Amino acid sequence: MKELIKGRNLLCRVDPKDIAFINAIFEWYHEIGTVRTRDPKEGLIEIWIAPDFYQEALKAIDYLRGFVKKFEVIKEVGDDWWRE
């Protein structure tokens, strides 16, 4: 049986006003990743990245930095977000 490849998740801090825009961009590129808002007041989001699209997701983040005030990747949290 083939081993399941897990995705990679990034915890990020952004300007709360930009969360909807960032979410819309990742929804448009739906195969790359999905945005989950952890704390809208603090601007904490988590991006769930598909295993085969990690490099593309990083390119999308770099692209977004040109359009939003703040986009800081805090850490990679793995795929066990429900345990944090």
mmCIF file of N, CA, C and O in Angstrom:
data_model
loop_
_atom_site.group_PDB
_atom_site.id
_atom_site.type_symbol
_atom_site.label_atom_id
_atom_site.label_comp_id
_atom_site.label_asym_id
_atom_site.label_seq_id
_atom_site.Cartn_x
_atom_site.Cartn_y
_atom_site.Cartn_z
ATOM 1 N N MET A 1 0.838 -1.180 0.000
ATOM 2 C CA MET A 1 0.000 0.000 0.000
ATOM 3 C C MET A 1 0.884 1.245 0.000
ATOM 4 O O MET A 1 1.851 1.331 0.735
ATOM 5 N N LYS A 2 0.531 2.192 -0.841
ATOM 6 C CA LYS A 2 1.292 3.432 -0.956
ATOM 7 C C LYS A 2 1.066 4.304 0.287
ATOM 8 O O LYS A 2 -0.049 4.442 0.772
ATOM 9 N N GLU A 3 2.155 4.911 0.784
ATOM 10 C CA GLU A 3 2.066 5.780 1.948
ATOM 11 C C GLU A 3 1.357 7.086 1.592
ATOM 12 O O GLU A 3 1.595 7.673 0.541
ATOM 13 N N LEU A 4 0.466 7.515 2.461
ATOM 14 C CA LEU A 4 -0.267 8.757 2.258
ATOM 15 C C LEU A 4 0.666 9.948 2.457
ATOM 16 O O LEU A 4 1.350 10.046 3.471
ATOM 17 N N ILE A 5 0.702 10.828 1.467
ATOM 18 C CA ILE A 5 1.513 12.037 1.564
ATOM 19 C C ILE A 5 0.646 13.126 2.182
ATOM 20 O O ILE A 5 -0.416 13.448 1.663
ATOM 21 N N LYS A 6 1.107 13.666 3.296
ATOM 22 C CA LYS A 6 0.340 14.690 3.986
ATOM 23 C C LYS A 6 0.693 16.067 3.453
ATOM 24 O O LYS A 6 1.791 16.306 2.966
ATOM 25 N N GLY A 7 -0.249 16.968 3.588
ATOM 26 C CA GLY A 7 -0.020 18.342 3.173
ATOM 27 C C GLY A 7 0.847 19.083 4.181
ATOM 28 O O GLY A 7 1.235 18.551 5.219
ATOM 29 N N ARG A 8 1.136 20.312 3.866
ATOM 30 C CA ARG A 8 1.920 21.170 4.757
ATOM 31 C C ARG A 8 1.078 22.398 5.053
ATOM 32 O O ARG A 8 0.441 22.947 4.155
ATOM 33 N N ASN A 9 1.097 22.815 6.293
ATOM 34 C CA ASN A 9 0.287 23.944 6.709
ATOM 35 C C ASN A 9 1.168 25.056 7.250
ATOM 36 O O ASN A 9 2.069 24.808 8.035
ATOM 37 N N LEU A 10 0.880 26.282 6.824
ATOM 38 C CA LEU A 10 1.633 27.442 7.272
ATOM 39 C C LEU A 10 0.735 28.341 8.106
ATOM 40 O O LEU A 10 -0.366 28.696 7.678
ATOM 41 N N LEU A 11 1.215 28.706 9.279
ATOM 42 C CA LEU A 11 0.538 29.688 10.119
ATOM 43 C C LEU A 11 1.090 31.059 9.736
ATOM 44 O O LEU A 11 2.312 31.255 9.719
ATOM 45 N N CYS A 12 0.197 31.991 9.423
ATOM 46 C CA CYS A 12 0.620 33.300 8.924
ATOM 47 C C CYS A 12 -0.103 34.416 9.670
ATOM 48 O O CYS A 12 -1.218 34.248 10.136
ATOM 49 N N ARG A 13 0.570 35.564 9.739
ATOM 50 C CA ARG A 13 -0.043 36.773 10.303
ATOM 51 C C ARG A 13 -0.160 37.788 9.172
ATOM 52 O O ARG A 13 0.824 38.092 8.495
ATOM 53 N N VAL A 14 -1.393 38.266 8.983
ATOM 54 C CA VAL A 14 -1.671 39.227 7.921
ATOM 55 C C VAL A 14 -2.506 40.361 8.499
ATOM 56 O O VAL A 14 -3.011 40.273 9.621
ATOM 57 N N ASP A 15 -2.659 41.417 7.724
ATOM 58 C CA ASP A 15 -3.570 42.482 8.128
ATOM 59 C C ASP A 15 -4.986 41.915 8.066
ATOM 60 O O ASP A 15 -5.387 41.357 7.035
ATOM 61 N N PRO A 16 -5.752 42.027 9.146
ATOM 62 C CA PRO A 16 -7.113 41.465 9.155
ATOM 63 C C PRO A 16 -7.977 41.935 7.982
ATOM 64 O O PRO A 16 -8.827 41.187 7.507
ATOM 65 N N LYS A 17 -7.741 43.141 7.488
ATOM 66 C CA LYS A 17 -8.517 43.662 6.362
ATOM 67 C C LYS A 17 -8.243 42.898 5.071
ATOM 68 O O LYS A 17 -9.036 42.960 4.136
ATOM 69 N N ASP A 18 -7.125 42.174 5.001
ATOM 70 C CA ASP A 18 -6.734 41.473 3.776
ATOM 71 C C ASP A 18 -7.115 39.988 3.767
ATOM 72 O O ASP A 18 -6.855 39.296 2.776
ATOM 73 N N ILE A 19 -7.699 39.491 4.836
ATOM 74 C CA ILE A 19 -8.001 38.057 4.915
ATOM 75 C C ILE A 19 -8.922 37.618 3.779
ATOM 76 O O ILE A 19 -8.677 36.602 3.123
ATOM 77 N N ALA A 20 -9.978 38.352 3.513
ATOM 78 C CA ALA A 20 -10.917 37.971 2.451
ATOM 79 C C ALA A 20 -10.231 37.953 1.082
ATOM 80 O O ALA A 20 -10.476 37.046 0.277
ATOM 81 N N PHE A 21 -9.363 38.933 0.825
ATOM 82 C CA PHE A 21 -8.642 38.987 -0.447
ATOM 83 C C PHE A 21 -7.719 37.784 -0.598
ATOM 84 O O PHE A 21 -7.698 37.131 -1.647
ATOM 85 N N ILE A 22 -6.961 37.489 0.456
ATOM 86 C CA ILE A 22 -6.043 36.345 0.422
ATOM 87 C C ILE A 22 -6.823 35.054 0.211
ATOM 88 O O ILE A 22 -6.441 34.194 -0.589
ATOM 89 N N ASN A 23 -7.929 34.910 0.909
ATOM 90 C CA ASN A 23 -8.774 33.728 0.754
ATOM 91 C C ASN A 23 -9.276 33.604 -0.686
ATOM 92 O O ASN A 23 -9.271 32.512 -1.261
ATOM 93 N N ALA A 24 -9.702 34.720 -1.274
ATOM 94 C CA ALA A 24 -10.206 34.693 -2.648
ATOM 95 C C ALA A 24 -9.132 34.255 -3.639
ATOM 96 O O ALA A 24 -9.409 33.489 -4.563
ATOM 97 N N ILE A 25 -7.904 34.717 -3.444
ATOM 98 C CA ILE A 25 -6.814 34.316 -4.342
ATOM 99 C C ILE A 25 -6.571 32.818 -4.247
ATOM 100 O O ILE A 25 -6.446 32.120 -5.261
ATOM 101 N N PHE A 26 -6.520 32.280 -3.015
ATOM 102 C CA PHE A 26 -6.294 30.843 -2.874
ATOM 103 C C PHE A 26 -7.498 30.025 -3.320
ATOM 104 O O PHE A 26 -7.338 28.898 -3.789
ATOM 105 N N GLU A 27 -8.711 30.573 -3.218
ATOM 106 C CA GLU A 27 -9.878 29.864 -3.752
ATOM 107 C C GLU A 27 -9.804 29.778 -5.270
ATOM 108 O O GLU A 27 -10.206 28.777 -5.860
ATOM 109 N N TRP A 28 -9.300 30.831 -5.879
ATOM 110 C CA TRP A 28 -9.169 30.828 -7.333
ATOM 111 C C TRP A 28 -8.191 29.751 -7.788
ATOM 112 O O TRP A 28 -8.399 29.083 -8.791
ATOM 113 N N TYR A 29 -7.105 29.587 -7.024
ATOM 114 C CA TYR A 29 -6.144 28.519 -7.287
ATOM 115 C C TYR A 29 -6.427 27.368 -6.334
ATOM 116 O O TYR A 29 -5.586 26.984 -5.522
ATOM 117 N N HIS A 30 -7.607 26.801 -6.433
ATOM 118 C CA HIS A 30 -8.102 25.832 -5.455
ATOM 119 C C HIS A 30 -7.249 24.580 -5.304
ATOM 120 O O HIS A 30 -7.274 23.954 -4.268
ATOM 121 N N GLU A 31 -6.496 24.200 -6.282
ATOM 122 C CA GLU A 31 -5.693 22.984 -6.138
ATOM 123 C C GLU A 31 -4.414 23.216 -5.340
ATOM 124 O O GLU A 31 -3.779 22.281 -4.887
ATOM 125 N N ILE A 32 -4.022 24.467 -5.134
ATOM 126 C CA ILE A 32 -2.778 24.771 -4.424
ATOM 127 C C ILE A 32 -2.954 24.732 -2.919
ATOM 128 O O ILE A 32 -2.176 24.124 -2.204
ATOM 129 N N GLY A 33 -3.974 25.387 -2.404
ATOM 130 C CA GLY A 33 -4.150 25.440 -0.956
ATOM 131 C C GLY A 33 -5.483 26.041 -0.564
ATOM 132 O O GLY A 33 -6.207 26.585 -1.385
ATOM 133 N N THR A 34 -5.770 25.946 0.720
ATOM 134 C CA THR A 34 -7.009 26.459 1.295
ATOM 135 C C THR A 34 -6.658 27.314 2.505
ATOM 136 O O THR A 34 -5.797 26.941 3.303
ATOM 137 N N VAL A 35 -7.344 28.434 2.646
ATOM 138 C CA VAL A 35 -7.108 29.340 3.767
ATOM 139 C C VAL A 35 -8.138 29.086 4.858
ATOM 140 O O VAL A 35 -9.336 28.983 4.585
ATOM 141 N N ARG A 36 -7.663 29.004 6.083
ATOM 142 C CA ARG A 36 -8.518 28.868 7.265
ATOM 143 C C ARG A 36 -8.176 30.029 8.189
ATOM 144 O O ARG A 36 -7.015 30.252 8.510
ATOM 145 N N THR A 37 -9.179 30.764 8.622
ATOM 146 C CA THR A 37 -8.950 31.875 9.541
ATOM 147 C C THR A 37 -8.939 31.348 10.960
ATOM 148 O O THR A 37 -9.906 30.769 11.423
ATOM 149 N N ARG A 38 -7.832 31.547 11.654
ATOM 150 C CA ARG A 38 -7.721 31.114 13.058
ATOM 151 C C ARG A 38 -8.195 32.187 14.013
ATOM 152 O O ARG A 38 -8.871 31.901 14.977
ATOM 153 N N ASP A 39 -7.777 33.423 13.789
ATOM 154 C CA ASP A 39 -8.158 34.531 14.658
ATOM 155 C C ASP A 39 -8.289 35.779 13.799
ATOM 156 O O ASP A 39 -7.290 36.417 13.468
ATOM 157 N N PRO A 40 -9.523 36.152 13.442
ATOM 158 C CA PRO A 40 -9.699 37.288 12.533
ATOM 159 C C PRO A 40 -9.248 38.624 13.125
ATOM 160 O O PRO A 40 -8.782 39.488 12.391
ATOM 161 N N LYS A 41 -9.360 38.791 14.420
ATOM 162 C CA LYS A 41 -8.941 40.061 15.037
ATOM 163 C C LYS A 41 -7.424 40.228 15.005
ATOM 164 O O LYS A 41 -6.917 41.330 14.820
ATOM 165 N N GLU A 42 -6.700 39.127 15.198
ATOM 166 C CA GLU A 42 -5.234 39.164 15.190
ATOM 167 C C GLU A 42 -4.651 39.000 13.786
ATOM 168 O O GLU A 42 -3.450 39.152 13.589
ATOM 169 N N GLY A 43 -5.491 38.622 12.828
ATOM 170 C CA GLY A 43 -5.011 38.402 11.465
ATOM 171 C C GLY A 43 -4.259 37.095 11.305
ATOM 172 O O GLY A 43 -3.392 36.977 10.448
ATOM 173 N N LEU A 44 -4.595 36.089 12.121
ATOM 174 C CA LEU A 44 -3.940 34.787 12.015
ATOM 175 C C LEU A 44 -4.725 33.890 11.062
ATOM 176 O O LEU A 44 -5.924 33.666 11.242
ATOM 177 N N ILE A 45 -4.021 33.416 10.050
ATOM 178 C CA ILE A 45 -4.615 32.481 9.110
ATOM 179 C C ILE A 45 -3.713 31.255 9.008
ATOM 180 O O ILE A 45 -2.533 31.305 9.339
ATOM 181 N N GLU A 46 -4.299 30.165 8.572
ATOM 182 C CA GLU A 46 -3.525 28.957 8.288
ATOM 183 C C GLU A 46 -3.802 28.580 6.843
ATOM 184 O O GLU A 46 -4.952 28.592 6.405
ATOM 185 N N ILE A 47 -2.749 28.306 6.108
ATOM 186 C CA ILE A 47 -2.893 27.890 4.722
ATOM 187 C C ILE A 47 -2.580 26.405 4.650
ATOM 188 O O ILE A 47 -1.467 25.986 4.959
ATOM 189 N N TRP A 48 -3.584 25.635 4.271
ATOM 190 C CA TRP A 48 -3.407 24.194 4.076
ATOM 191 C C TRP A 48 -2.948 23.998 2.639
ATOM 192 O O TRP A 48 -3.662 24.325 1.704
ATOM 193 N N ILE A 49 -1.754 23.466 2.468
ATOM 194 C CA ILE A 49 -1.153 23.362 1.144
ATOM 195 C C ILE A 49 -1.147 21.906 0.691
ATOM 196 O O ILE A 49 -0.699 21.021 1.424
ATOM 197 N N ALA A 50 -1.610 21.688 -0.521
ATOM 198 C CA ALA A 50 -1.598 20.349 -1.103
ATOM 199 C C ALA A 50 -0.144 19.882 -1.240
ATOM 200 O O ALA A 50 0.743 20.677 -1.561
ATOM 201 N N PRO A 51 0.113 18.590 -0.997
ATOM 202 C CA PRO A 51 1.496 18.087 -0.970
ATOM 203 C C PRO A 51 2.318 18.398 -2.223
ATOM 204 O O PRO A 51 3.492 18.729 -2.122
ATOM 205 N N ASP A 52 1.706 18.337 -3.371
ATOM 206 C CA ASP A 52 2.457 18.535 -4.614
ATOM 207 C C ASP A 52 2.595 19.993 -5.026
ATOM 208 O O ASP A 52 3.212 20.294 -6.046
ATOM 209 N N PHE A 53 2.033 20.914 -4.260
ATOM 210 C CA PHE A 53 1.989 22.312 -4.672
ATOM 211 C C PHE A 53 2.658 23.265 -3.687
ATOM 212 O O PHE A 53 2.353 24.454 -3.666
ATOM 213 N N TYR A 54 3.573 22.781 -2.876
ATOM 214 C CA TYR A 54 4.196 23.631 -1.858
ATOM 215 C C TYR A 54 4.953 24.797 -2.482
ATOM 216 O O TYR A 54 4.794 25.946 -2.063
ATOM 217 N N GLN A 55 5.766 24.539 -3.478
ATOM 218 C CA GLN A 55 6.552 25.609 -4.117
ATOM 219 C C GLN A 55 5.645 26.632 -4.787
ATOM 220 O O GLN A 55 5.909 27.841 -4.722
ATOM 221 N N GLU A 56 4.560 26.173 -5.410
ATOM 222 C CA GLU A 56 3.614 27.091 -6.034
ATOM 223 C C GLU A 56 2.927 27.953 -4.990
ATOM 224 O O GLU A 56 2.670 29.136 -5.219
ATOM 225 N N ALA A 57 2.614 27.381 -3.828
ATOM 226 C CA ALA A 57 1.988 28.143 -2.742
ATOM 227 C C ALA A 57 2.933 29.237 -2.246
ATOM 228 O O ALA A 57 2.499 30.367 -1.979
ATOM 229 N N LEU A 58 4.219 28.918 -2.135
ATOM 230 C CA LEU A 58 5.189 29.932 -1.714
ATOM 231 C C LEU A 58 5.287 31.058 -2.744
ATOM 232 O O LEU A 58 5.422 32.231 -2.376
ATOM 233 N N LYS A 59 5.187 30.722 -4.027
ATOM 234 C CA LYS A 59 5.184 31.748 -5.074
ATOM 235 C C LYS A 59 3.941 32.623 -4.955
ATOM 236 O O LYS A 59 4.015 33.843 -5.142
ATOM 237 N N ALA A 60 2.798 32.016 -4.648
ATOM 238 C CA ALA A 60 1.560 32.778 -4.477
ATOM 239 C C ALA A 60 1.681 33.733 -3.290
ATOM 240 O O ALA A 60 1.237 34.884 -3.355
ATOM 241 N N ILE A 61 2.304 33.275 -2.211
ATOM 242 C CA ILE A 61 2.511 34.130 -1.037
ATOM 243 C C ILE A 61 3.411 35.304 -1.395
ATOM 244 O O ILE A 61 3.135 36.451 -1.041
ATOM 245 N N ASP A 62 4.498 35.047 -2.111
ATOM 246 C CA ASP A 62 5.383 36.130 -2.540
ATOM 247 C C ASP A 62 4.644 37.126 -3.431
ATOM 248 O O ASP A 62 4.821 38.333 -3.316
ATOM 249 N N TYR A 63 3.795 36.612 -4.313
ATOM 250 C CA TYR A 63 2.989 37.465 -5.183
ATOM 251 C C TYR A 63 2.052 38.345 -4.351
ATOM 252 O O TYR A 63 1.948 39.556 -4.585
ATOM 253 N N LEU A 64 1.394 37.743 -3.370
ATOM 254 C CA LEU A 64 0.449 38.481 -2.527
ATOM 255 C C LEU A 64 1.131 39.579 -1.719
ATOM 256 O O LEU A 64 0.518 40.606 -1.428
ATOM 257 N N ARG A 65 2.360 39.374 -1.366
ATOM 258 C CA ARG A 65 3.095 40.390 -0.589
ATOM 259 C C ARG A 65 3.188 41.714 -1.337
ATOM 260 O O ARG A 65 3.375 42.758 -0.721
ATOM 261 N N GLY A 66 3.059 41.691 -2.626
ATOM 262 C CA GLY A 66 3.066 42.915 -3.409
ATOM 263 C C GLY A 66 1.746 43.670 -3.358
ATOM 264 O O GLY A 66 1.664 44.815 -3.778
ATOM 265 N N PHE A 67 0.692 43.037 -2.829
ATOM 266 C CA PHE A 67 -0.633 43.639 -2.828
ATOM 267 C C PHE A 67 -1.213 43.883 -1.440
ATOM 268 O O PHE A 67 -2.187 44.608 -1.302
ATOM 269 N N VAL A 68 -0.654 43.250 -0.421
ATOM 270 C CA VAL A 68 -1.184 43.398 0.935
ATOM 271 C C VAL A 68 -0.133 44.071 1.821
ATOM 272 O O VAL A 68 1.060 44.010 1.546
ATOM 273 N N LYS A 69 -0.604 44.707 2.881
ATOM 274 C CA LYS A 69 0.301 45.449 3.764
ATOM 275 C C LYS A 69 1.247 44.539 4.521
ATOM 276 O O LYS A 69 2.414 44.841 4.690
ATOM 277 N N LYS A 70 0.714 43.403 4.990
ATOM 278 C CA LYS A 70 1.527 42.523 5.843
ATOM 279 C C LYS A 70 1.201 41.076 5.526
ATOM 280 O O LYS A 70 0.037 40.705 5.432
ATOM 281 N N PHE A 71 2.225 40.259 5.333
ATOM 282 C CA PHE A 71 2.047 38.820 5.132
ATOM 283 C C PHE A 71 3.286 38.145 5.704
ATOM 284 O O PHE A 71 4.321 38.058 5.057
ATOM 285 N N GLU A 72 3.180 37.700 6.919
ATOM 286 C CA GLU A 72 4.298 37.081 7.621
ATOM 287 C C GLU A 72 4.008 35.597 7.854
ATOM 288 O O GLU A 72 2.989 35.255 8.445
ATOM 289 N N VAL A 73 4.888 34.738 7.380
ATOM 290 C CA VAL A 73 4.776 33.312 7.685
ATOM 291 C C VAL A 73 5.433 33.098 9.042
ATOM 292 O O VAL A 73 6.631 33.322 9.198
ATOM 293 N N ILE A 74 4.643 32.690 10.027
ATOM 294 C CA ILE A 74 5.149 32.517 11.387
ATOM 295 C C ILE A 74 5.880 31.191 11.540
ATOM 296 O O ILE A 74 7.001 31.136 12.025
ATOM 297 N N LYS A 75 5.214 30.116 11.107
ATOM 298 C CA LYS A 75 5.837 28.793 11.209
ATOM 299 C C LYS A 75 5.030 27.781 10.410
ATOM 300 O O LYS A 75 3.893 28.029 10.035
ATOM 301 N N GLU A 76 5.656 26.656 10.160
ATOM 302 C CA GLU A 76 4.942 25.527 9.566
ATOM 303 C C GLU A 76 4.370 24.706 10.712
ATOM 304 O O GLU A 76 5.079 24.375 11.666
ATOM 305 N N VAL A 77 3.082 24.418 10.655
ATOM 306 C CA VAL A 77 2.432 23.735 11.776
ATOM 307 C C VAL A 77 2.087 22.279 11.476
ATOM 308 O O VAL A 77 1.468 21.631 12.291
ATOM 309 N N GLY A 78 2.499 21.777 10.338
ATOM 310 C CA GLY A 78 2.177 20.398 10.027
ATOM 311 C C GLY A 78 0.712 20.252 9.689
ATOM 312 O O GLY A 78 0.036 21.212 9.380
ATOM 313 N N ASP A 79 0.210 19.055 9.782
ATOM 314 C CA ASP A 79 -1.201 18.853 9.445
ATOM 315 C C ASP A 79 -2.017 18.389 10.644
ATOM 316 O O ASP A 79 -3.064 17.786 10.499
ATOM 317 N N ASP A 80 -1.528 18.650 11.843
ATOM 318 C CA ASP A 80 -2.275 18.264 13.043
ATOM 319 C C ASP A 80 -2.806 19.491 13.761
ATOM 320 O O ASP A 80 -2.744 19.621 14.967
ATOM 321 N N TRP A 81 -3.395 20.433 13.009
ATOM 322 C CA TRP A 81 -3.889 21.698 13.540
ATOM 323 C C TRP A 81 -4.924 21.512 14.642
ATOM 324 O O TRP A 81 -5.062 22.346 15.503
ATOM 325 N N TRP A 82 -5.659 20.426 14.613
ATOM 326 C CA TRP A 82 -6.711 20.216 15.618
ATOM 327 C C TRP A 82 -6.150 19.944 17.001
ATOM 328 O O TRP A 82 -6.857 20.012 17.986
ATOM 329 N N ARG A 83 -4.863 19.645 17.117
ATOM 330 C CA ARG A 83 -4.229 19.338 18.401
ATOM 331 C C ARG A 83 -3.574 20.549 19.035
ATOM 332 O O ARG A 83 -3.119 20.487 20.144
ATOM 333 N N GLU A 84 -3.479 21.649 18.309
ATOM 334 C CA GLU A 84 -2.801 22.841 18.829
ATOM 335 C C GLU A 84 -3.698 23.609 19.770
ATOM 336 O O GLU A 84 -4.863 23.634 19.673
#
